[in-house]
mmCIF file with all atom_site columns, C-alpha atoms in Angstrom:
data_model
loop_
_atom_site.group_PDB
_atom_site.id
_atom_site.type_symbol
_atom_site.label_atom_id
_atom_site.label_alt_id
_atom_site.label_comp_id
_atom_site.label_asym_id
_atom_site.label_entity_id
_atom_site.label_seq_id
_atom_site.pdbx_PDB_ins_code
_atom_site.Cartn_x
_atom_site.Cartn_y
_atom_site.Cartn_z
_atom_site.occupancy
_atom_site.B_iso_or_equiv
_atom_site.pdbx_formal_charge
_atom_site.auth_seq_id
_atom_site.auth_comp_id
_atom_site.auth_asym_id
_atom_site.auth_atom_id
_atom_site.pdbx_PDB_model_num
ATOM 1   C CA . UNK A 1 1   ? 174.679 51.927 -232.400 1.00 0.00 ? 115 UNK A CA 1
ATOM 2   C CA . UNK A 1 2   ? 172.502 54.520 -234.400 1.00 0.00 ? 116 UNK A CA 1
ATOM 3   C CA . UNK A 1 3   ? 171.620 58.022 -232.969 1.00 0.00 ? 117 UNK A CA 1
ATOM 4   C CA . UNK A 1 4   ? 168.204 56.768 -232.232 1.00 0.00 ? 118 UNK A CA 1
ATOM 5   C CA . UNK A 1 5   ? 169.004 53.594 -230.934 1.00 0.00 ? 119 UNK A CA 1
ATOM 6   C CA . UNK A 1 6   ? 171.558 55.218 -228.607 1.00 0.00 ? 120 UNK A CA 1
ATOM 7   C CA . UNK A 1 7   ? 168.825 57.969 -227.747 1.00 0.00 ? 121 UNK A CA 1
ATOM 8   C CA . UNK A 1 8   ? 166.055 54.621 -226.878 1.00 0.00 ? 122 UNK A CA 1
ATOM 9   C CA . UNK A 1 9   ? 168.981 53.762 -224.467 1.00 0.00 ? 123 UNK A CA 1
ATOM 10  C CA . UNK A 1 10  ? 169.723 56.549 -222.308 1.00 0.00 ? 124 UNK A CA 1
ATOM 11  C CA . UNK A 1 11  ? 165.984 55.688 -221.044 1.00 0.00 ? 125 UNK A CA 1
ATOM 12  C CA . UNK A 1 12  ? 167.647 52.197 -219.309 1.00 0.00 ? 126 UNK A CA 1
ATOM 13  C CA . UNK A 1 13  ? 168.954 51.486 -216.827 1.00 0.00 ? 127 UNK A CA 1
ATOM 14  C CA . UNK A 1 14  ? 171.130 49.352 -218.201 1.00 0.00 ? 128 UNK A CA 1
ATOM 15  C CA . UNK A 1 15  ? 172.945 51.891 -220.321 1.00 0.00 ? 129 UNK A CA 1
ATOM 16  C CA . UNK A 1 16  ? 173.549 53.685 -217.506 1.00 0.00 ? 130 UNK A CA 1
ATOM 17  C CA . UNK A 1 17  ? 175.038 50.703 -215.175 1.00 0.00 ? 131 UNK A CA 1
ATOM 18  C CA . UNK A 1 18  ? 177.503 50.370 -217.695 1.00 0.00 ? 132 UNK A CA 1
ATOM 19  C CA . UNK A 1 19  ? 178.854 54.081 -217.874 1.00 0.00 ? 133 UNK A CA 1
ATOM 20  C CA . UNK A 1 20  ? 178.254 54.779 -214.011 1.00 0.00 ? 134 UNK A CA 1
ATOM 21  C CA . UNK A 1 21  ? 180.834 51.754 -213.632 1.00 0.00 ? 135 UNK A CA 1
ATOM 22  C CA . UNK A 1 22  ? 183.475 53.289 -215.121 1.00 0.00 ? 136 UNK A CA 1
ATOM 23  C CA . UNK A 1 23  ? 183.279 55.873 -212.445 1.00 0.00 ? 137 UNK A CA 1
ATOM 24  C CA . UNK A 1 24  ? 187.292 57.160 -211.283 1.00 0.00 ? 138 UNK A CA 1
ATOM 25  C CA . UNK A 1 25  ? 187.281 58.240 -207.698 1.00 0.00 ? 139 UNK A CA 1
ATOM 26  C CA . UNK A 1 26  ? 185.240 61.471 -206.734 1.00 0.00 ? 140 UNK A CA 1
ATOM 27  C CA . UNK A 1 27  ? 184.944 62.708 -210.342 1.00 0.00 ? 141 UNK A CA 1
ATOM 28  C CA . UNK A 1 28  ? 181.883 62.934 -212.326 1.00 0.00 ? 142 UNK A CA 1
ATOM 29  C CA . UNK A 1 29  ? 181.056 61.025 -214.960 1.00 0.00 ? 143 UNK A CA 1
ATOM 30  C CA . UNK A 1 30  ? 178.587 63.160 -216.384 1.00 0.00 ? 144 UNK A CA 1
ATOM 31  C CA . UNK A 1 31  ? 177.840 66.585 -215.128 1.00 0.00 ? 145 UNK A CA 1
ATOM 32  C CA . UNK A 1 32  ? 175.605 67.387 -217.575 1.00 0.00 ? 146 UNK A CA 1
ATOM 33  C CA . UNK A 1 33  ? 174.246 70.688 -219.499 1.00 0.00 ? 147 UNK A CA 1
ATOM 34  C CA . UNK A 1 34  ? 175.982 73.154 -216.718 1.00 0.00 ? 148 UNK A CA 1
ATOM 35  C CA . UNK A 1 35  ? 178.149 73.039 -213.755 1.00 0.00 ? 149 UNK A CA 1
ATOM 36  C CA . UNK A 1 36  ? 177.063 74.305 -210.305 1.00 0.00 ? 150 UNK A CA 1
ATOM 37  C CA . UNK A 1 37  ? 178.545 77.297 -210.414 1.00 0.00 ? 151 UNK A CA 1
ATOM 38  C CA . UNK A 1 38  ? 177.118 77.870 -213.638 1.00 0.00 ? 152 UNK A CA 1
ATOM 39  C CA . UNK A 1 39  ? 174.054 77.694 -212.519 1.00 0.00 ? 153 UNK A CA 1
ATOM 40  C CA . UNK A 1 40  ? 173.908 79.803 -209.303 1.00 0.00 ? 154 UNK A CA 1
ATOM 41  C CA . UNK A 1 41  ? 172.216 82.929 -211.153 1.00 0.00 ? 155 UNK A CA 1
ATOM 42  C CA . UNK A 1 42  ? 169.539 80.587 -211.996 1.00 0.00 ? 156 UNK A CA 1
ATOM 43  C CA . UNK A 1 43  ? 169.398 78.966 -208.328 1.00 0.00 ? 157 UNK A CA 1
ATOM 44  C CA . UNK A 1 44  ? 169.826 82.188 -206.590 1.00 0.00 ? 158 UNK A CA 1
ATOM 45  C CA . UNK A 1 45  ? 166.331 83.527 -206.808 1.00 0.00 ? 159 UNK A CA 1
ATOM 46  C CA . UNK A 1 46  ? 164.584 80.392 -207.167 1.00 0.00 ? 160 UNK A CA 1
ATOM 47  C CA . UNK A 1 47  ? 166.091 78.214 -204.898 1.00 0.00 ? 161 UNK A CA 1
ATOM 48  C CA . UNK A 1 48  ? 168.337 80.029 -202.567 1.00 0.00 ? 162 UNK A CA 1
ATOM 49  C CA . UNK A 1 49  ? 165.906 83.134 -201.839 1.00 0.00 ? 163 UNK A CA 1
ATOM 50  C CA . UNK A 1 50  ? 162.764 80.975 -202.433 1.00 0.00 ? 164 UNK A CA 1
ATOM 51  C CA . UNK A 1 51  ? 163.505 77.764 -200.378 1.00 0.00 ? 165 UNK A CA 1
ATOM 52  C CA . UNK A 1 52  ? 166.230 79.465 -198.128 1.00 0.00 ? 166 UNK A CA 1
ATOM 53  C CA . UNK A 1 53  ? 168.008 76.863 -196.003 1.00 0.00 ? 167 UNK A CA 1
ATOM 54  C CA . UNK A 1 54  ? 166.161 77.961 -192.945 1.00 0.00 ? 168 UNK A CA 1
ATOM 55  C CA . UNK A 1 55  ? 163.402 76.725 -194.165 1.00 0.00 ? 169 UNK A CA 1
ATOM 56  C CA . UNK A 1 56  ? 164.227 73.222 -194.189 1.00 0.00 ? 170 UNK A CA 1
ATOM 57  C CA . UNK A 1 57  ? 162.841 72.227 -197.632 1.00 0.00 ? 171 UNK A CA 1
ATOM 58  C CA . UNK A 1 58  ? 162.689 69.034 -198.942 1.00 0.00 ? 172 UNK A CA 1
ATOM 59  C CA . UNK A 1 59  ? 164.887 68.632 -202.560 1.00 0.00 ? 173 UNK A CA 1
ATOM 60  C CA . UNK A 1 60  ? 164.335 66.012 -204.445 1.00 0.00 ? 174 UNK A CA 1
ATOM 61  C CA . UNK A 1 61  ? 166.994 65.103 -207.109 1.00 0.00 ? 175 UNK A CA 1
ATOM 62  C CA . UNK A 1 62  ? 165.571 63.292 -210.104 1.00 0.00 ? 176 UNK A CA 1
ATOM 63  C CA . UNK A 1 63  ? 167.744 61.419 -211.935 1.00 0.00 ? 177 UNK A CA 1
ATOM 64  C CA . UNK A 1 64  ? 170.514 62.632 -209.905 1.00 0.00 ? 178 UNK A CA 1
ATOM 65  C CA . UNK A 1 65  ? 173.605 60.492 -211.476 1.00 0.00 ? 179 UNK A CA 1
ATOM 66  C CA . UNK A 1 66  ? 176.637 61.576 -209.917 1.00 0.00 ? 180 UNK A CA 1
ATOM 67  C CA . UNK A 1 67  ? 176.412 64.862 -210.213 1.00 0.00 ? 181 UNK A CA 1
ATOM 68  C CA . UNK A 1 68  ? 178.215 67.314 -207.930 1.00 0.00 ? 182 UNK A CA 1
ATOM 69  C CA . UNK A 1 69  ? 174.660 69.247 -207.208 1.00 0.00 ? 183 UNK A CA 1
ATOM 70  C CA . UNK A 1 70  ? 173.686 67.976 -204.051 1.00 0.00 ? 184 UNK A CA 1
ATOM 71  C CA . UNK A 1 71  ? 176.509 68.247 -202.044 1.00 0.00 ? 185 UNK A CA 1
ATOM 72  C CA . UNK A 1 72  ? 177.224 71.442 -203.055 1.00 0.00 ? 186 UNK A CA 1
ATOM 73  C CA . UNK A 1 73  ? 173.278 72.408 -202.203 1.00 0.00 ? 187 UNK A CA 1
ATOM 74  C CA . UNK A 1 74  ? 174.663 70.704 -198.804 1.00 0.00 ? 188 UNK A CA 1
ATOM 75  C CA . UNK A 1 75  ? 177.595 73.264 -198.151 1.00 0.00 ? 189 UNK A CA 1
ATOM 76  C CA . UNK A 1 76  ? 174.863 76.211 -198.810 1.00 0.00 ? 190 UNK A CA 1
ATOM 77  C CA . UNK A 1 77  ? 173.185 74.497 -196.092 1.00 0.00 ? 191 UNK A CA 1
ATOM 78  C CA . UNK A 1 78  ? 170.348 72.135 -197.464 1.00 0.00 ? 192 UNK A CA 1
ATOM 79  C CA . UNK A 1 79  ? 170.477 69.268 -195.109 1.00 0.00 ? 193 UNK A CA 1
ATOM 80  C CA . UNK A 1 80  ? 167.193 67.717 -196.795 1.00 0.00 ? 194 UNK A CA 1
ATOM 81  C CA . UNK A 1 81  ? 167.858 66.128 -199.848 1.00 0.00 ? 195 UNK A CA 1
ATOM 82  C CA . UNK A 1 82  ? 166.612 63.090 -201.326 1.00 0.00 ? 196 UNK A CA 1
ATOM 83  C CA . UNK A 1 83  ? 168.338 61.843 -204.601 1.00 0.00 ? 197 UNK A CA 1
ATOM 84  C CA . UNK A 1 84  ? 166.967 59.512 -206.728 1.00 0.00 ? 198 UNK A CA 1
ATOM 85  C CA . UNK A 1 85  ? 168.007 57.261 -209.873 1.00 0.00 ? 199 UNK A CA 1
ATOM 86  C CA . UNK A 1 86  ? 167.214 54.074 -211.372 1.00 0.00 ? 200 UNK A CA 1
ATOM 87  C CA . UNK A 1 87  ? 170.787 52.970 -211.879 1.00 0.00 ? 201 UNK A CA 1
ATOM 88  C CA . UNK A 1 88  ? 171.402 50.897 -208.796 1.00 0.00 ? 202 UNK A CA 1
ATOM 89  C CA . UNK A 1 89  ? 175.154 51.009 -209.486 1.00 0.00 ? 203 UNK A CA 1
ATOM 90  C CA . UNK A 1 90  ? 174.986 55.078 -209.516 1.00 0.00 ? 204 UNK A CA 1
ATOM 91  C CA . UNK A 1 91  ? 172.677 54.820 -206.005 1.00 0.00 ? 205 UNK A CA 1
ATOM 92  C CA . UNK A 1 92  ? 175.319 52.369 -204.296 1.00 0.00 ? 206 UNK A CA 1
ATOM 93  C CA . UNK A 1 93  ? 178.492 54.477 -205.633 1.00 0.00 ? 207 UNK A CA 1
ATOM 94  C CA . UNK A 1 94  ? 176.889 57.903 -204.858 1.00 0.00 ? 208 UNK A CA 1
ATOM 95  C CA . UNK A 1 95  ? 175.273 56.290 -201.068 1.00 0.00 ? 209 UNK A CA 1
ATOM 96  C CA . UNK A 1 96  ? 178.961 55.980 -200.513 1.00 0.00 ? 210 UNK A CA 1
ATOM 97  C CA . UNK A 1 97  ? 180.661 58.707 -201.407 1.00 0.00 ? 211 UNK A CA 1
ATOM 98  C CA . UNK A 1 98  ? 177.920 61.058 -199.498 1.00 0.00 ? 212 UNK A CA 1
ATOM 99  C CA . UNK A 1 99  ? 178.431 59.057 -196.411 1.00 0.00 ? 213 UNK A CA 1
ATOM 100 C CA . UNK A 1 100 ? 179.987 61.885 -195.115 1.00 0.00 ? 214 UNK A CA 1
ATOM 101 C CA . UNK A 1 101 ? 178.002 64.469 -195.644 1.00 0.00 ? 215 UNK A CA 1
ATOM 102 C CA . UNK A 1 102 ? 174.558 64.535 -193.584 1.00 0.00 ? 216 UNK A CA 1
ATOM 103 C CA . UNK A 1 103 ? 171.006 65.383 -195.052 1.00 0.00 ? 217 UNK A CA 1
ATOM 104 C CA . UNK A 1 104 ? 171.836 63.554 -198.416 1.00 0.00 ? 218 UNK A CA 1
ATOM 105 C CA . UNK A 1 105 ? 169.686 60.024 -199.023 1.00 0.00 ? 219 UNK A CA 1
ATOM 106 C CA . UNK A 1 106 ? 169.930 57.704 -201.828 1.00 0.00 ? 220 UNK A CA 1
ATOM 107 C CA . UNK A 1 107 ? 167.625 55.611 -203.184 1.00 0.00 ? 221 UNK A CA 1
ATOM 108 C CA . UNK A 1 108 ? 166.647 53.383 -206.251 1.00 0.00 ? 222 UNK A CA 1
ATOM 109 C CA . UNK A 1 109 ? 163.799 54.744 -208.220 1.00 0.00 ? 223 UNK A CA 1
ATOM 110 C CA . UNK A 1 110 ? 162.045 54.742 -211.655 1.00 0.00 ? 224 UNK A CA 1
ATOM 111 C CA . UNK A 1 111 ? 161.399 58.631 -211.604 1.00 0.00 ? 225 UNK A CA 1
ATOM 112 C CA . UNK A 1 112 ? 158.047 58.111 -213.960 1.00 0.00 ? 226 UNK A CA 1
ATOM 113 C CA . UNK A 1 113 ? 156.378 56.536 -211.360 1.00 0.00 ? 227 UNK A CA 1
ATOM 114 C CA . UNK A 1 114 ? 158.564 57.432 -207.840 1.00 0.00 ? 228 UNK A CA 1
ATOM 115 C CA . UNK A 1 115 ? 155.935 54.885 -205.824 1.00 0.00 ? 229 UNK A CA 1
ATOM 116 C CA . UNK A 1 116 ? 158.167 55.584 -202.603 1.00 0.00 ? 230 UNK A CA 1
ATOM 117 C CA . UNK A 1 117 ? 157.771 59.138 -202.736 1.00 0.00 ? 231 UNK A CA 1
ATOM 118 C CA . UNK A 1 118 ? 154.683 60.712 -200.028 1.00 0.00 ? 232 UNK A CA 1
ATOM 119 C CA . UNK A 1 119 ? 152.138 62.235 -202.154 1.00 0.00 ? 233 UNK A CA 1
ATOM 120 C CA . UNK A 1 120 ? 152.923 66.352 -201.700 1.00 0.00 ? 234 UNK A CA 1
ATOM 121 C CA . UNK A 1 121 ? 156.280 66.251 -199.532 1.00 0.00 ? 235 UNK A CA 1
ATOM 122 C CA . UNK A 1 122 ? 158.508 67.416 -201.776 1.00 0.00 ? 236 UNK A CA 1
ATOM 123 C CA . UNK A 1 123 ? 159.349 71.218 -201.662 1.00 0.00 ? 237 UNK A CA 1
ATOM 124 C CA . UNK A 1 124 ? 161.773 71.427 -204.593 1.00 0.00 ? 238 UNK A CA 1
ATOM 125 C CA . UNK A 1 125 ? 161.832 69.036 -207.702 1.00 0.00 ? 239 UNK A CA 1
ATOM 126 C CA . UNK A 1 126 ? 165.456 69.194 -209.474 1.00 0.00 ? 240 UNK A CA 1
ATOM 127 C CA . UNK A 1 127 ? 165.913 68.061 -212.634 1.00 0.00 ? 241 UNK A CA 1
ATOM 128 C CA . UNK A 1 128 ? 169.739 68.314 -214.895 1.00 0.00 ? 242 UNK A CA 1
ATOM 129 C CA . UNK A 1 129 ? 169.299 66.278 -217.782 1.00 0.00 ? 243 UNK A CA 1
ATOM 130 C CA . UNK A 1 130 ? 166.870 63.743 -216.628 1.00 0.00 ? 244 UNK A CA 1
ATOM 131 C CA . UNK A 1 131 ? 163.942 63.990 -218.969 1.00 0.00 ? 245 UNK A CA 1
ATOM 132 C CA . UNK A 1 132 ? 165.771 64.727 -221.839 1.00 0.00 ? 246 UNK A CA 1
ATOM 133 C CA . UNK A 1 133 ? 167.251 61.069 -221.814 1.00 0.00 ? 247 UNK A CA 1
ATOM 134 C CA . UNK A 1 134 ? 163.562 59.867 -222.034 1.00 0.00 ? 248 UNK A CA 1
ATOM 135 C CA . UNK A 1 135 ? 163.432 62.058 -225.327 1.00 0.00 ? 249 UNK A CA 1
ATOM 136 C CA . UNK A 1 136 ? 163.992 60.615 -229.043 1.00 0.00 ? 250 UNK A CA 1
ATOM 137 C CA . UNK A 1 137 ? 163.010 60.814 -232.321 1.00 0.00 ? 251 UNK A CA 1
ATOM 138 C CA . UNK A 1 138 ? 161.287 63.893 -234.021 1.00 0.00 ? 252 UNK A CA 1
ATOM 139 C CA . UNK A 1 139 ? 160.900 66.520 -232.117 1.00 0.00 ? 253 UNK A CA 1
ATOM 140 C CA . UNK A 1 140 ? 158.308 67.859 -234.279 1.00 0.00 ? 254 UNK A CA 1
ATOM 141 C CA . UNK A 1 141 ? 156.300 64.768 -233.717 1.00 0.00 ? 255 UNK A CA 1
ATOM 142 C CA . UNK A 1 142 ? 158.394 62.535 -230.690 1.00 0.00 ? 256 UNK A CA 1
ATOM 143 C CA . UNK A 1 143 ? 157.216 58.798 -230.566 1.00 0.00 ? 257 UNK A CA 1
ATOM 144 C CA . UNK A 1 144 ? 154.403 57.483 -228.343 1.00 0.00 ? 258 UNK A CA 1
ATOM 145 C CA . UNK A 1 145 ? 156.833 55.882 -225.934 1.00 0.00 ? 259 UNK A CA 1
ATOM 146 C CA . UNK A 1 146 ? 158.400 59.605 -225.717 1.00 0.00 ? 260 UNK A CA 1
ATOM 147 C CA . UNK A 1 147 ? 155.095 60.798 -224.954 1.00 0.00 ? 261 UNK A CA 1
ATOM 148 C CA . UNK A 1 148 ? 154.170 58.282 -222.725 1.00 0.00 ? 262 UNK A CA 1
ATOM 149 C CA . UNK A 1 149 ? 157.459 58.404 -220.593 1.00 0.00 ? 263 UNK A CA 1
ATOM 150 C CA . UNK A 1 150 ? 157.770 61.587 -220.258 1.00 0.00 ? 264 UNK A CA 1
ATOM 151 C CA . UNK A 1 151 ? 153.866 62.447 -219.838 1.00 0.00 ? 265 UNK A CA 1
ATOM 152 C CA . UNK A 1 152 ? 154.602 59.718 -216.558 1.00 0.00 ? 266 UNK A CA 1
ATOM 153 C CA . UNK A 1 153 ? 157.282 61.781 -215.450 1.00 0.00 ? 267 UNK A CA 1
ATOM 154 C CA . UNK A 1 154 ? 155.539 64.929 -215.290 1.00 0.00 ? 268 UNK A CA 1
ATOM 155 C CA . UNK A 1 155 ? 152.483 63.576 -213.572 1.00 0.00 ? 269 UNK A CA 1
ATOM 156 C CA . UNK A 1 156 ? 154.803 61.551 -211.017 1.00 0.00 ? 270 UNK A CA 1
ATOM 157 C CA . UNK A 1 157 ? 156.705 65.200 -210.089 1.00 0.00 ? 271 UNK A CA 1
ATOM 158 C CA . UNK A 1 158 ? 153.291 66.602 -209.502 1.00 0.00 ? 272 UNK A CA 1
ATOM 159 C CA . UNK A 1 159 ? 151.818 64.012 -207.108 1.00 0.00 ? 273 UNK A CA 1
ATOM 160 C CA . UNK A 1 160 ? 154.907 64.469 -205.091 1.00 0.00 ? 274 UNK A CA 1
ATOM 161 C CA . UNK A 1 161 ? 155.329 68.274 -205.019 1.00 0.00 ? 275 UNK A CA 1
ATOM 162 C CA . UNK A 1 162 ? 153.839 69.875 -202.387 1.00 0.00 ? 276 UNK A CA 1
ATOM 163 C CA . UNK A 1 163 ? 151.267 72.452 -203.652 1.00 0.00 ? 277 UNK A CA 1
ATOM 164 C CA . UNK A 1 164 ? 153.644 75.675 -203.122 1.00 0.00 ? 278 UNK A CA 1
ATOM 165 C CA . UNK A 1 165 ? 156.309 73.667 -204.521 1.00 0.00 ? 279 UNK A CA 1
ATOM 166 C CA . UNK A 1 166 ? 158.525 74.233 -207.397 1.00 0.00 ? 280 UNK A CA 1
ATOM 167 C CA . UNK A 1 167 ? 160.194 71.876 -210.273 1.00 0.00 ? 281 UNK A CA 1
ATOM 168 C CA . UNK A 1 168 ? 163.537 73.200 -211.639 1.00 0.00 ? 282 UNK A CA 1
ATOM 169 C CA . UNK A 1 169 ? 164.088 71.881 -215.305 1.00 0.00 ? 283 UNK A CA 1
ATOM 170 C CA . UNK A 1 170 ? 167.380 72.359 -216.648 1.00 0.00 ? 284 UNK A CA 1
ATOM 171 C CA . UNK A 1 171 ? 167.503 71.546 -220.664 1.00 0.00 ? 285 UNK A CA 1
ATOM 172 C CA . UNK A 1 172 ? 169.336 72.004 -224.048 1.00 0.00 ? 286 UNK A CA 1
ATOM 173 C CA . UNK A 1 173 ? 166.199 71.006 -225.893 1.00 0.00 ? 287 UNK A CA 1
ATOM 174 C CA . UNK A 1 174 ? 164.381 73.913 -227.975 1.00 0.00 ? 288 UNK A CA 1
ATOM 175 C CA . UNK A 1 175 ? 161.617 75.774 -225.776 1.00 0.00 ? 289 UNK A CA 1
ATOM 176 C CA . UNK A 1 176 ? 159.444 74.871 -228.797 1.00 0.00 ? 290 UNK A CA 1
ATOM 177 C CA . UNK A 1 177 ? 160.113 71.036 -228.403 1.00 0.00 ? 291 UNK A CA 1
ATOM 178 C CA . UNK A 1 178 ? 160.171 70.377 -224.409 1.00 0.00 ? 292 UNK A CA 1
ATOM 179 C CA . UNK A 1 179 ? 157.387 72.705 -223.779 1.00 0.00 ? 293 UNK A CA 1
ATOM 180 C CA . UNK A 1 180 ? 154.345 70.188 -225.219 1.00 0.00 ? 294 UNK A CA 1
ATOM 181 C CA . UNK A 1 181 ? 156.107 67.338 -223.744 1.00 0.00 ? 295 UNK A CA 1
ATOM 182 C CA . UNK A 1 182 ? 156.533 69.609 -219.900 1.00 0.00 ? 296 UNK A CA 1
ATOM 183 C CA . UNK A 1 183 ? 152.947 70.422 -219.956 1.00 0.00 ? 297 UNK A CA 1
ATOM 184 C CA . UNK A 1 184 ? 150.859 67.973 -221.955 1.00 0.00 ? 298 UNK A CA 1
ATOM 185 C CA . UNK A 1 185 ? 148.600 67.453 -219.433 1.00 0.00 ? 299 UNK A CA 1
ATOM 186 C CA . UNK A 1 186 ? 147.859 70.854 -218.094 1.00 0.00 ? 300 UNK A CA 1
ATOM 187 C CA . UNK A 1 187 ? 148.836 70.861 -214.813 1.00 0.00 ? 301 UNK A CA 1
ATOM 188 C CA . UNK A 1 188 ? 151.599 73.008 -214.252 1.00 0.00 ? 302 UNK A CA 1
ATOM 189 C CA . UNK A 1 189 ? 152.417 77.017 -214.768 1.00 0.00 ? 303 UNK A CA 1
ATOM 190 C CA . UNK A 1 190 ? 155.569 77.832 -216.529 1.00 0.00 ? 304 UNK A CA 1
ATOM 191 C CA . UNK A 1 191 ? 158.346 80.577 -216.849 1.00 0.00 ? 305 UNK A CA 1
ATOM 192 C CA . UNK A 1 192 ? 161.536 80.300 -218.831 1.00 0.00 ? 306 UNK A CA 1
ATOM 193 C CA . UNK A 1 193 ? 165.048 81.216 -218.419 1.00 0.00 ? 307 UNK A CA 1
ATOM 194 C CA . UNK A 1 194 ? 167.817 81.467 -221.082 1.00 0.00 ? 308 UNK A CA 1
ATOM 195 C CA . UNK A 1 195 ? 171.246 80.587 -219.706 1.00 0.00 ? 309 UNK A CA 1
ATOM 196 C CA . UNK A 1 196 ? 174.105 82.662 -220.907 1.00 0.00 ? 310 UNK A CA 1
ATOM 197 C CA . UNK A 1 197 ? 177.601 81.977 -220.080 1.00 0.00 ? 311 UNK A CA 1
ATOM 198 C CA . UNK A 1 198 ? 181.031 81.443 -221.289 1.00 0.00 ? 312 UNK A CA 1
ATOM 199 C CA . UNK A 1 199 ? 179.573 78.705 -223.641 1.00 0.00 ? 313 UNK A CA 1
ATOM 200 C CA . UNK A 1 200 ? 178.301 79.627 -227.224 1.00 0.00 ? 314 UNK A CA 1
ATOM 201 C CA . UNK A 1 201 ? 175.496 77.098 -226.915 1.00 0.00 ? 315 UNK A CA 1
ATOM 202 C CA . UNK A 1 202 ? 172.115 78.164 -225.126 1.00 0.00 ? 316 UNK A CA 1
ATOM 203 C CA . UNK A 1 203 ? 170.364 76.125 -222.346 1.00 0.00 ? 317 UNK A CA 1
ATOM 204 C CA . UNK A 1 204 ? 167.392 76.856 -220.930 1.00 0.00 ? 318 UNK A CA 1
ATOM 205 C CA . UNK A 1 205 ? 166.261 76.939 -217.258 1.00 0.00 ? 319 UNK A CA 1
ATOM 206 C CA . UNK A 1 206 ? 162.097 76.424 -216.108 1.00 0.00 ? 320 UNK A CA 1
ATOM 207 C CA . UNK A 1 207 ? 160.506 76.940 -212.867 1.00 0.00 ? 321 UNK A CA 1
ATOM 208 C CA . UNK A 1 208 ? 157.316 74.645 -213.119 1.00 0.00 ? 322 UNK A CA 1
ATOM 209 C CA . UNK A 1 209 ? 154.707 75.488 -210.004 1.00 0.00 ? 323 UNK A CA 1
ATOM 210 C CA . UNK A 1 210 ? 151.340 73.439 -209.701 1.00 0.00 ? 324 UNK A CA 1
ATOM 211 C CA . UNK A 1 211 ? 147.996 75.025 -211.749 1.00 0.00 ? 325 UNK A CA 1
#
């Protein structure tokens, strides 16, 4: 399989069924980009001071695989977490394996259209790695599917944030590249991080809030 032919798979779910069943116990199969603790200087003043547990918000995980993220959210006390992924295999091994820990739902969804989400009842939007596997091709000029995917995505994560809301993009892609494809339609404000760290290689960190 070519690099762009593997790059048109990581958008199905298909590709995904196959990896997520090779699963081994509790461990990850792909935790991608950064770990948690990683992480936490990003998620300390724009989750943890901004959506303090307290406050009850609503997280949705998009595209959550089987990350570690929400159920370490859970131990920092956010008992209202809704994860979401369109590999059904990922959604029945990850169902089980948060059995145990309360304010964590699972459920099957295509995150460029999330039709079982409320309109505006989602406080936090998460997001590790998620679009980026809708992304191929040039970045200078990604194809029409890329565009049409991700421009999908972006609107879906909108319709479901609630209007003080905010969507937390995590990404190795070049601020140049993802920005056109985050905001192609207008509709959101922006601000960038740059995460440092142990690792030589840059990712970068946005905190997307309704226009």
């Amino acid at each position: 399989m070519g690099a762009d032919e593997e790059g048109k798979a990581l958008a199905t779910p298909e590709y995904w069924n196959s990896r997520y069943e090779k699963s081994v116990d509790d461990q990850p199969t792909h935790e991608w980009f950064r770990s948690f603790e990683a992480l936490e200087p990003f998620l300390h003043p724009n989750l943890y001071n901004a959506f303090p547990p307290k406050s009850d918000p609503r997280i949705l995980h998009l595209g959550s695989g089987d990350s570690t993220v929400p159920a370490d959210l859970a131990k920092r006390g956010y008992n209202n977490q809704l994860c979401v992924d369109f590999s059904q295999t990922v959604v029945d091994l990850m169902s089980k394996r948060h059995e145990s820990i309360p304010g964590i739902s699972w459920q099957w969804a295509d995150v460029r259209d999330l039709v079982d989400v409320p309109s505006e009842s989602v406080d936090v939007g998460f997001d590790k790695g998620t679009l980026d596997a809708f992304i191929h091709g040039s970045p200078w000029n990604p194809p029409d599917e890329v565009k049409e995917s991700t421009g999908r995505y972006m609107q879906a994560v909108h319709r479901v944030l609630k209007p003080n809301g905010a969507f937390l993009y995590i990404t190795f892609r070049q601020p140049h590249f993802i920005k056109p494809l985050l905001n192609a339609a207008s509709l959101w404000t922006m601000r960038m991080e740059t995460l440092g760290g142990a690792s030589s290689f840059d990712y970068f960190a946005f905190v997307l809030k309704k226009a």
